[in-house]
Amino acid sequence: MPSLLELQRQMQAQLWRPAGLDGVDGVDGLDGLHGARASLAPGASLELALRIGIYRNTCIGTLVNALRLSFPAVRRLVGADFFEAAARSFIEQSVPRSAYLDEYGADFPAFLAAFPPAATLVYLSDVAQLEWAVSRVLHADDAAGVSLAQLSALGEAAWPAMSFVPHPALSLLQSQHPADLIWRAVLEQDEAAMASIDPAPGTVYLLIERDTSGLAVRRLAAAAWHFTSALCAGRPLYAALGDVPDEQNHAILAEHLARGRFIQFRLNDPPSAACEAPHSPERPAAHSPGRSPEHLPGDAPL
Amino acid sequence: MSPAGTARGEDSLIPAAAGIGLRFAHHAEVVETRPAVAWFEVHAENYFGGGSVRRYLHAVRRDYPLSLHGVGLSLGSAEPLDCRHLSRLAELVRAVEPGLISEHLSWSVVGGQYLGDLLPLPLTQEALAVVCRHVDQTQALLKRRILVENPSTYLQFGHSTIPEWEFMAAVAARTGCGILCDVNNIFVSASNHGWDPIVYLDGLPRQAVAEIHLAGHALVTLDNGSVLRIDNHGSPVAREVWALYEEALRRFGAQPTLIEWDTDIAPLAVLLAEAARAAACLERVRETAHAFAA
C-alpha cells in the first residue's frame, strides 16, 4: 500500500507525463501508479487511465486558461490553435509553484523566444514580455505615492542622498521591437495600425503603470528610461544622476513624484560616508525649503 | 481542538438564504445594479493580487455579506501547507472580513508543484491525520473556523478504509471545522462510485453543516463506453440534485445555500433565478419548522 506522499507523487507523474499531455496513453503508461492500479476497486486499468485523463484535462485546461488570460495579444497574433499547442508545450516544462495563477507564466516569453514553430515571428517574445509586465502591473498592490511636499520638507541638503522605492504597479521594459505598437494594434483589432508598423528591430523604452484610465504603456527616451531604472533600483539620486547625466532629469523626477510613482524614500549617507543612514521621514529640515538647487525639483511644471 | 468564534459583526454573517458565486464577468453589473441576492461567494485565489479586481471585491463587500472559498490550499497534501499561500489567504481574510471561509477535502500540490485541479484522496487513517493537521493549522492561523467541502471524485482507491461521509464527519469532530455540504458533489460522486446519496447525507453531522453548495454537472461518456458524471459547474442544477437538496434541508435545516456556476458562465439573471429557486426551498423548510413549533 503506498503512503500518501508516494501516491501523490505517482499521480503527479501520471498527470504531468509529457507524452501523456495530449491524451490517454493506455495501460502501459500507468506502471508508475502502482498503489492505485494494484488496489483499484472495480474497473480495469484502461478505466483508470481514462479517469486519470479527466483530471489531466482539467489540470492542463486550468493552466492553458491562465496563460490565455495573461497573454491575449500573443494569442491573437498566433491564433487559438497555435497558442494552445505552445501553451501545452510550455506547461510540460514549466510548472506553477502556487495556486495563485496570475503569477504563472513569467517564463512564457523566454519559452516563445526559443520555440522553433514561432521563430518567424521575431517580435512575438517581446510582445509576450510586455503582456507579462502588463499583467503584473494590473495585479499589483495599491500604494500611496510620496509627495513633493514631504520631500521638500527635508530640505535641499537631503536630496542627493535620497533613494526611492517604486510603486508595485510600475514596470520598466526594454524591447527590441515596437512591442507596444503591435500589442495595442492587436488588442484594438486595428488592422490599419498593424499594417503601418515598421517591425524592424530597434530598442524601445517602455514604462507600464496603472492610471485613472486603467493601464498606460508609455514610451520614454533612452536617457529618461535609464535614469528612471536607476532610481527604481534604489540608486541614491546623486548616483542615478551620475549614471545618466541628462538635463531633463529634474523634470523627469518631478513627473514621477507628481504621478505617485515612488511610494517610499530613504535617506542614505552622502557619497563620502561609509554607511547608510536610517530612513526617517520626520527628520527636521537641515535648511528651510526655498531655493531649488540645479538638479532638484522645486516648482518644475508637472 | 475548537477554534475561536466566527464572524466579527452582524454585517459579515452569512444568512441562511440563497447566495451566488461571484465571477469576474459579473463584477461590474453587481456593483452597478446591486441585485437582490443575499450574499456572494468568491474564489479566494482570484483576489490574492491588488488592483481593480480587489477594488471590486471591496465594493461588493460594502453592500453584501461575503464568503471566501479557496481552491488551492491543498488540505490533503502529504507535504506541509504552502506558508505563502496561507499568509495570502490570511491577508485577504483580514481585508474583507468574510462571513464564511471554506476549502476542499482534496489535494493539489506535491513537490512544490500546483497541479491545477482538486485531486482525489485515498480515505485512510493517514490521510485523515494529514487533513486534520492542516485544518488545525489553518484555523489557528486565521483564528477562525473554516468549512471543508466534500469533493466530487472520478477515482476511488481500493486501499481506502473510511467511507467519505465518515471521513468528513471525523474531520469535523477532530478539528471543530464546519462542513460545506456540496449536494451536487454528493450526487456526482455517489453516481460515479455506486454510493447511496441518502446514506451520505445521513452520515454528515447535522451540527457541523454550515453551508450548502448547488451546481450543475455533465454526463460524459469515456472512450470505453463508461458514463461518468463530471462536476463542471457549467449548467443549471439538475432535477435530481434539487430533490437531494430538499433531503439535505430536511436533515440540516435552513442553511446558507450557494449557486455555483464557473464555466460557460450564464447571465446574472439566470443565476438569480437559480438562487430564487433555492430561496423558495429554504422558505418551505422554515414554514415547516414553524408549523411544527406552533
XYZ file of C-alpha atoms in Angstrom:
596
model
C 0.000 0.000 0.000
C 1.572 3.319 -0.994
C 1.975 6.106 1.539
C 0.011 9.262 0.844
C 3.148 11.015 -0.394
C 4.061 8.150 -2.715
C 0.568 8.110 -4.129
C 0.594 11.861 -4.709
C 3.962 11.672 -6.471
C 2.654 8.863 -8.658
C -0.425 10.892 -9.546
C 1.793 13.873 -10.354
C 3.862 11.709 -12.680
C 0.719 10.446 -14.393
C -0.760 13.899 -14.812
C 2.469 15.503 -15.974
C 3.956 12.974 -18.332
C 4.958 14.884 -21.488
C 3.815 12.101 -23.771
C 0.537 11.930 -21.950
C -0.440 15.555 -22.216
C -2.332 15.075 -25.450
C -4.499 12.213 -24.380
C -4.613 8.848 -22.810
C -1.645 6.570 -23.472
C -3.275 3.407 -22.325
C -2.375 0.850 -19.792
C 1.407 0.748 -20.177
C 1.874 4.291 -19.035
C 0.335 3.567 -15.685
C 3.025 1.313 -14.305
C 4.113 4.183 -12.105
C 0.807 4.351 -10.292
C 1.440 1.033 -8.588
C -0.593 1.529 -5.473
C -3.753 2.757 -7.081
C -3.592 0.359 -10.008
C -2.982 -2.711 -7.936
C -5.659 -1.884 -5.440
C -8.230 -0.064 -7.553
C -11.680 -1.339 -6.749
C -13.868 -2.109 -9.701
C -12.518 -1.155 -13.083
C -9.833 -2.194 -15.488
C -6.542 -0.388 -15.969
C -7.987 1.287 -19.030
C -10.808 2.657 -16.930
C -8.189 4.019 -14.531
C -6.315 5.642 -17.395
C -9.476 7.266 -18.675
C -10.467 8.553 -15.269
C -6.990 9.976 -14.706
C -7.425 11.570 -18.116
C -10.356 13.543 -16.741
C -8.118 15.046 -14.089
C -5.320 15.591 -16.600
C -7.673 17.521 -18.892
C -8.755 19.762 -16.049
C -5.182 20.374 -14.877
C -3.971 21.267 -18.360
C -7.100 23.268 -19.100
C -6.705 25.348 -15.949
C -3.125 26.256 -16.817
C -3.783 26.917 -20.509
C -6.614 29.192 -19.451
C -4.320 31.089 -17.076
C -1.894 31.694 -19.950
C -4.745 32.745 -22.240
C -5.786 35.365 -19.721
C -2.260 36.718 -19.299
C -1.271 36.745 -22.994
C -4.321 37.776 -25.058
C -2.314 39.702 -27.664
C 0.067 36.806 -28.240
C -2.939 34.548 -28.672
C -4.425 36.896 -31.268
C -1.106 37.107 -33.113
C -0.622 33.342 -33.432
C -4.218 32.129 -33.395
C -6.045 29.985 -30.852
C -4.784 26.586 -32.060
C -1.114 27.579 -32.196
C -1.414 29.268 -28.802
C -2.924 26.138 -27.253
C -0.124 23.980 -28.655
C 2.549 26.422 -27.468
C 0.911 26.657 -24.052
C 0.778 22.870 -23.694
C 4.419 22.621 -24.662
C 5.304 25.320 -22.138
C 3.304 23.618 -19.380
C 5.340 20.427 -19.822
C 8.498 22.227 -18.837
C 7.321 24.994 -16.541
C 5.076 24.077 -13.662
C 3.241 26.515 -11.422
C 4.635 26.762 -7.933
C 1.465 28.209 -6.475
C -2.297 28.196 -6.844
C -2.217 31.950 -7.415
C -2.194 31.545 -11.182
C -1.823 35.228 -12.004
C 1.809 34.550 -11.134
C 2.109 31.729 -13.645
C 3.741 32.443 -16.975
C 6.789 34.573 -16.191
C 8.899 32.239 -18.333
C 6.457 32.081 -21.239
C 8.129 34.980 -23.148
C 11.532 33.278 -22.948
C 9.904 29.982 -23.959
C 8.396 31.638 -27.035
C 11.773 33.115 -27.966
C 13.194 29.599 -28.125
C 10.089 27.847 -29.552
C 11.011 26.767 -33.092
C 7.480 26.955 -34.556
C 7.360 30.640 -33.541
C 10.781 31.509 -34.927
C 9.473 33.563 -37.840
C 7.508 35.876 -35.546
C 10.603 37.677 -34.325
C 8.648 40.201 -32.232
C 6.437 37.585 -30.510
C 8.582 37.162 -27.428
C 8.836 40.912 -26.957
C 5.056 41.268 -27.123
C 4.773 38.442 -24.584
C 7.272 40.210 -22.358
C 5.157 43.358 -22.494
C 1.995 41.391 -21.749
C 3.631 39.821 -18.723
C 4.641 43.244 -17.429
C 1.072 44.479 -18.046
C -0.334 41.545 -16.125
C 1.960 42.139 -13.160
C 1.073 45.822 -13.118
C -2.656 45.110 -13.223
C -2.432 42.710 -10.289
C -0.011 44.664 -8.133
C -0.987 46.114 -4.773
C -2.172 49.681 -4.379
C 0.045 52.148 -2.543
C 0.171 55.867 -1.921
C 2.929 57.864 -3.576
C 5.251 60.166 -1.688
C 4.565 63.799 -2.368
C 6.825 66.621 -3.321
C 5.765 68.387 -0.123
C 7.036 65.526 2.035
C 10.385 65.607 0.297
C 10.681 69.386 0.223
C 10.196 69.439 3.990
C 13.540 67.677 4.360
C 15.487 70.463 2.739
C 17.759 70.515 -0.258
C 20.783 69.064 1.513
C 18.991 65.755 1.934
C 18.170 65.309 -1.714
C 21.383 63.955 -3.275
C 21.489 61.009 -0.898
C 17.811 60.180 -1.296
C 16.758 56.875 -2.837
C 13.271 55.666 -3.730
C 11.048 52.612 -3.654
C 8.956 52.319 -6.809
C 5.208 51.739 -6.763
C 4.469 47.996 -7.052
C 2.287 48.717 -10.103
C 5.147 50.250 -12.064
C 7.218 48.338 -14.569
C 10.042 49.261 -16.918
C 10.813 47.290 -20.047
C 13.201 47.484 -22.961
C 12.043 45.889 -26.170
C 13.992 45.197 -29.352
C 10.838 45.587 -31.452
C 7.910 48.052 -31.333
C 6.090 45.698 -28.969
C 3.866 48.461 -27.609
C 2.530 49.389 -31.056
C 1.961 45.751 -32.013
C 0.295 44.992 -28.660
C -2.055 47.936 -28.907
C -2.956 47.329 -32.568
C -3.672 43.647 -31.970
C -5.857 44.171 -28.915
C -7.744 47.038 -30.562
C -8.046 44.921 -33.730
C -6.746 47.918 -35.646
C -5.557 46.429 -38.933
C -4.586 49.786 -40.356
C -2.342 50.478 -37.399
C -0.881 46.984 -37.632
C -0.074 47.436 -41.302
C 1.698 50.720 -40.666
C 4.067 49.356 -38.003
C 7.678 49.002 -39.061
C 8.706 45.756 -37.384
C 12.411 46.399 -37.918
C 14.378 45.907 -34.720
C 15.278 48.977 -32.709
C 15.157 49.441 -28.981
C 12.057 50.998 -27.460
C 11.974 52.023 -23.823
C 8.682 51.466 -22.066
C 7.107 52.432 -18.762
C 3.995 50.491 -17.759
C 1.742 51.661 -14.932
C -1.823 51.937 -13.729
C -3.514 55.249 -14.146
C -7.038 56.633 -13.988
C -7.948 55.042 -17.326
C -6.752 51.636 -16.127
C -3.415 50.930 -17.709
C -0.828 53.047 -19.509
C 2.109 51.896 -21.619
C 4.332 54.897 -22.306
C 7.486 55.303 -24.376
C 10.398 57.089 -22.753
C 13.559 58.489 -24.249
C 16.534 56.199 -23.616
C 18.152 58.536 -21.086
C 14.896 59.047 -19.198
C 14.347 55.299 -19.050
C 17.846 54.584 -17.784
C 17.600 57.338 -15.174
C 14.212 56.020 -14.045
C 15.591 52.477 -13.930
C 18.411 53.584 -11.708
C 16.008 55.287 -9.324
C 13.663 52.274 -9.299
C 16.641 50.073 -8.493
C 17.184 52.133 -5.363
C 20.204 54.108 -6.552
C 20.588 57.288 -4.493
C 19.769 60.347 -6.542
C 23.378 61.539 -6.792
C 24.345 58.132 -8.160
C 21.475 57.977 -10.653
C 22.338 61.470 -11.863
C 25.929 60.397 -12.247
C 24.972 57.221 -14.115
C 22.763 59.078 -16.607
C 23.625 62.749 -16.776
C 20.869 64.489 -18.708
C 19.363 67.942 -18.430
C 15.825 66.520 -18.400
C 16.410 64.520 -15.222
C 14.919 67.044 -12.790
C 11.748 67.313 -14.856
C 11.544 63.538 -15.103
C 11.852 63.148 -11.354
C 9.202 65.830 -10.821
C 6.815 63.951 -13.075
C 7.465 60.678 -11.294
C 6.663 62.296 -7.970
C 3.572 64.041 -9.325
C 2.248 60.719 -10.641
C 2.912 58.891 -7.395
C 5.436 56.507 -8.950
C 7.527 56.311 -5.783
C 5.941 55.107 -2.577
C 8.801 55.451 -0.166
C 12.074 57.257 0.088
C 15.160 56.605 2.117
C 17.892 58.921 3.254
C 21.249 57.361 2.595
C 24.598 58.711 3.618
C 26.103 61.242 1.226
C 28.762 59.913 -1.171
C 31.692 60.418 1.171
C 30.274 58.464 4.147
C 30.933 54.760 4.827
C 27.497 53.508 5.867
C 23.813 54.196 5.122
C 21.751 56.379 7.462
C 18.405 55.019 8.676
C 15.304 56.340 6.957
C 13.239 58.876 8.897
C 10.669 60.953 7.043
C 10.123 63.046 10.174
C 13.703 64.249 10.419
C 13.773 68.076 10.702
C 14.931 70.014 7.667
C 18.604 70.896 7.651
C 17.769 74.009 5.656
C 14.424 75.676 5.097
C 12.776 74.915 1.756
C 13.375 77.653 -0.719
C 15.915 77.826 -3.430
C 15.978 74.738 -5.556
C 19.469 73.563 -6.412
C 20.121 72.808 -10.018
C 19.264 69.134 -10.173
C 16.387 69.018 -7.734
C 12.724 69.573 -8.475
C 11.250 72.716 -6.991
C 8.317 74.190 -8.778
C 9.027 72.447 -12.038
C 5.894 72.187 -14.224
C 4.139 68.817 -13.939
C -9.221 21.486 19.122
C -12.026 24.011 18.775
C -11.156 27.285 17.156
C -12.199 30.703 18.368
C -15.585 32.185 17.458
C -16.535 33.202 13.982
C -17.880 36.385 12.415
C -16.866 39.763 13.681
C -20.164 41.524 13.399
C -23.733 41.160 12.257
C -22.990 42.540 8.795
C -20.473 39.897 7.979
C -22.590 36.849 8.922
C -23.884 34.781 6.029
C -27.663 34.398 6.301
C -29.464 31.065 5.801
C -30.539 32.359 2.419
C -29.574 31.864 -1.226
C -26.318 33.323 -2.496
C -24.419 33.337 -5.784
C -20.838 32.584 -6.709
C -19.446 35.897 -7.963
C -17.306 35.643 -11.092
C -15.289 38.441 -12.755
C -17.775 38.596 -15.618
C -20.420 39.901 -13.233
C -18.295 42.293 -11.167
C -19.412 45.484 -12.825
C -23.079 44.522 -13.063
C -23.252 43.561 -9.390
C -21.606 46.777 -8.240
C -23.749 48.927 -10.518
C -27.151 47.261 -10.155
C -26.908 45.779 -6.639
C -29.115 42.775 -7.361
C -31.451 41.352 -4.734
C -29.363 38.413 -3.605
C -28.498 37.695 -0.001
C -24.753 37.102 -0.266
C -21.856 36.309 -2.565
C -19.021 33.825 -2.536
C -15.715 34.245 -4.366
C -12.698 32.058 -5.047
C -10.047 33.331 -2.674
C -7.105 32.850 -5.052
C -8.667 35.170 -7.638
C -8.229 38.039 -5.192
C -4.723 37.436 -3.889
C -3.450 40.325 -6.001
C -4.309 44.014 -5.899
C -5.631 46.433 -8.478
C -9.151 46.736 -9.847
C -10.081 43.142 -9.049
C -9.530 43.707 -5.326
C -11.330 47.046 -5.513
C -14.392 45.355 -6.975
C -14.343 42.894 -4.103
C -14.325 45.685 -1.560
C -17.186 47.389 -3.398
C -19.243 44.195 -3.262
C -18.335 43.658 0.391
C -19.640 47.108 1.205
C -23.128 46.046 0.165
C -23.230 42.280 0.750
C -22.020 39.609 3.137
C -19.164 37.715 1.537
C -17.846 34.160 1.741
C -14.314 33.154 0.708
C -13.960 29.769 -0.979
C -10.415 28.546 -1.542
C -9.355 26.043 -4.175
C -5.575 25.977 -3.790
C -4.702 25.463 -0.114
C -4.451 21.708 -0.666
C -5.505 20.469 2.773
C -4.813 16.890 1.708
C -1.194 17.351 0.643
C 1.127 14.885 2.356
C 3.715 17.665 2.486
C 3.347 20.810 4.621
C 0.974 23.576 3.590
C 2.363 26.402 1.481
C 3.092 29.174 4.007
C 2.925 31.902 1.388
C -0.500 30.728 0.281
C -1.682 30.670 3.891
C -0.428 34.167 4.575
C -2.047 35.480 1.397
C -5.304 33.891 2.484
C -4.919 35.410 5.943
C -4.312 38.854 4.439
C -7.427 38.556 2.285
C -9.476 37.432 5.290
C -8.272 40.473 7.251
C -9.072 42.764 4.344
C -12.651 41.619 3.616
C -13.815 40.013 6.874
C -15.784 37.209 5.209
C -18.731 35.640 6.948
C -17.530 32.161 5.957
C -14.220 30.662 4.820
C -14.076 27.279 3.118
C -11.742 24.859 1.371
C -11.883 21.344 -0.066
C -11.322 17.789 1.005
C -8.755 17.199 -1.725
C -5.143 17.900 -2.654
C -3.498 19.782 -5.484
C 0.132 20.369 -4.510
C 3.071 17.959 -4.396
C 6.804 18.585 -4.657
C 6.191 22.341 -4.740
C 4.044 21.984 -7.867
C 0.457 23.156 -8.082
C -1.367 20.684 -10.294
C -4.396 22.780 -11.207
C -7.216 20.502 -10.073
C -8.838 19.160 -6.917
C -7.397 15.656 -6.808
C -8.884 12.650 -5.005
C -7.613 11.499 -1.636
C -7.331 7.914 -0.505
C -9.606 7.779 2.510
C -7.183 6.283 5.020
C -6.196 6.959 8.617
C -3.021 8.561 7.304
C -4.971 10.943 5.065
C -7.350 11.720 7.908
C -4.460 12.697 10.155
C -2.930 14.859 7.413
C -6.183 16.694 6.667
C -6.923 17.273 10.366
C -3.415 18.614 10.954
C -3.783 21.064 8.079
C -7.277 22.154 9.108
C -5.999 22.767 12.641
C -3.075 24.780 11.285
C -5.319 26.882 9.058
C -7.861 27.576 11.774
C -5.112 28.510 14.214
C -3.556 30.961 11.751
C -6.838 32.539 10.691
C -8.252 32.404 14.246
C -11.445 31.310 12.570
C -13.379 28.151 11.943
C -13.215 27.058 8.307
C -15.620 24.815 6.413
C -14.417 21.784 4.499
C -16.302 20.868 1.343
C -16.976 17.288 0.252
C -15.410 16.691 -3.186
C -16.671 15.287 -6.446
C -14.384 12.421 -7.436
C -13.817 10.266 -10.511
C -11.408 7.862 -8.886
C -11.514 5.752 -5.762
C -8.659 3.917 -4.138
C -9.017 0.291 -3.212
C -6.928 0.805 -0.082
C -9.351 3.406 1.294
C -10.766 2.236 4.619
C -13.152 5.037 5.591
C -16.369 5.925 3.723
C -16.170 9.522 2.562
C -19.101 10.701 4.703
C -17.489 9.203 7.805
C -14.185 10.826 6.822
C -15.916 14.238 6.604
C -17.587 13.676 9.972
C -14.280 12.678 11.556
C -12.508 15.800 10.272
C -15.294 17.960 11.727
C -15.265 16.122 15.053
C -11.499 16.261 15.496
C -10.890 19.859 14.379
C -14.125 21.701 15.114
C -14.331 22.771 11.486
C -17.649 23.058 9.748
C -18.898 21.166 6.729
C -19.759 22.709 3.412
C -22.209 20.173 2.050
C -21.984 20.231 -1.741
C -25.168 18.427 -2.721
C -24.167 18.263 -6.398
C -20.839 16.672 -5.449
C -22.624 14.067 -3.344
C -24.863 13.243 -6.281
C -21.937 13.124 -8.749
C -19.643 11.014 -6.551
C -22.452 8.680 -5.493
C -23.350 8.123 -9.134
C -19.712 7.531 -10.135
C -18.920 5.119 -7.309
C -22.223 3.405 -6.609
C -22.951 5.040 -3.268
C -26.377 5.898 -1.884
C -26.561 9.706 -1.612
C -29.085 9.433 1.225
C -26.613 7.350 3.234
C -24.073 10.121 2.584
C -26.424 12.827 3.891
C -27.344 10.720 6.909
C -23.643 10.310 7.669
C -22.911 14.023 7.986
C -23.213 15.510 11.490
C -26.099 17.979 11.428
C -24.488 20.500 13.766
C -21.342 20.771 11.627
C -23.094 21.640 8.352
C -22.903 25.405 7.865
C -23.271 25.922 4.117
C -24.680 24.119 1.099
C -23.461 24.292 -2.493
C -25.621 23.631 -5.570
C -24.252 23.466 -9.095
C -24.686 21.810 -12.467
C -22.842 18.776 -13.752
C -22.434 16.964 -17.047
C -22.726 13.380 -18.216
C -19.612 12.269 -20.050
C -19.066 9.041 -21.975
C -15.499 7.767 -21.813
C -13.734 6.064 -24.729
C -14.548 2.638 -23.307
C -18.252 3.429 -23.048
C -18.319 4.154 -19.312
C -20.543 7.022 -18.309
C -19.397 9.389 -15.590
C -20.873 12.490 -14.099
C -18.407 15.384 -14.145
C -18.786 18.300 -11.754
C -18.249 21.067 -14.285
C -20.356 23.873 -12.769
C -21.460 24.819 -16.232
C -25.207 24.322 -16.288
C -28.352 24.673 -14.220
C -28.780 22.491 -11.162
C -30.161 19.105 -12.216
C -33.626 17.950 -11.171
C -32.251 15.086 -9.094
C -29.907 17.464 -7.295
C -32.811 19.774 -6.368
C -34.549 16.712 -4.905
C -31.412 15.772 -2.949
C -31.185 19.389 -1.747
C -34.678 19.062 -0.241
C -33.469 15.937 1.569
C -30.445 17.869 2.831
C -32.622 20.701 4.147
C -34.832 18.189 5.916
C -31.774 16.942 7.772
C -29.783 20.135 8.278
C -32.448 22.812 8.409
C -32.212 26.077 6.517
C -28.554 26.746 5.636
C -26.751 29.395 3.555
C -27.099 27.953 0.050
C -24.809 28.951 -2.800
C -25.458 28.611 -6.519
C -22.128 27.853 -8.262
C -21.601 28.407 -11.974
C -17.959 28.612 -13.075
C -17.796 27.576 -16.749
C -19.833 28.799 -19.741
C -20.919 31.448 -17.314
C -24.589 32.352 -17.587
C -26.016 35.851 -17.391
C -26.539 37.129 -13.870
C -30.301 36.906 -14.336
C -30.042 33.137 -14.801
C -28.039 32.753 -11.590
C -30.532 34.921 -9.751
C -33.327 32.638 -10.956
C -31.486 29.588 -9.610
C -30.965 31.413 -6.323
C -34.659 32.251 -6.186
C -35.499 28.578 -6.550
C -33.173 27.731 -3.657
C -34.739 30.540 -1.640
C -38.171 29.005 -2.217
C -36.930 25.651 -0.879
C -35.487 27.383 2.173
C -38.765 29.201 2.777
C -40.703 25.907 2.688
C -38.290 24.440 5.263
C -38.784 27.428 7.532
C -42.586 27.213 7.174
C -42.491 23.541 8.065
C -40.348 24.259 11.094
C -42.765 26.977 12.243
C -45.716 24.662 11.701
C -44.124 22.067 13.941
C -43.237 24.613 16.549
C -46.753 26.067 16.678
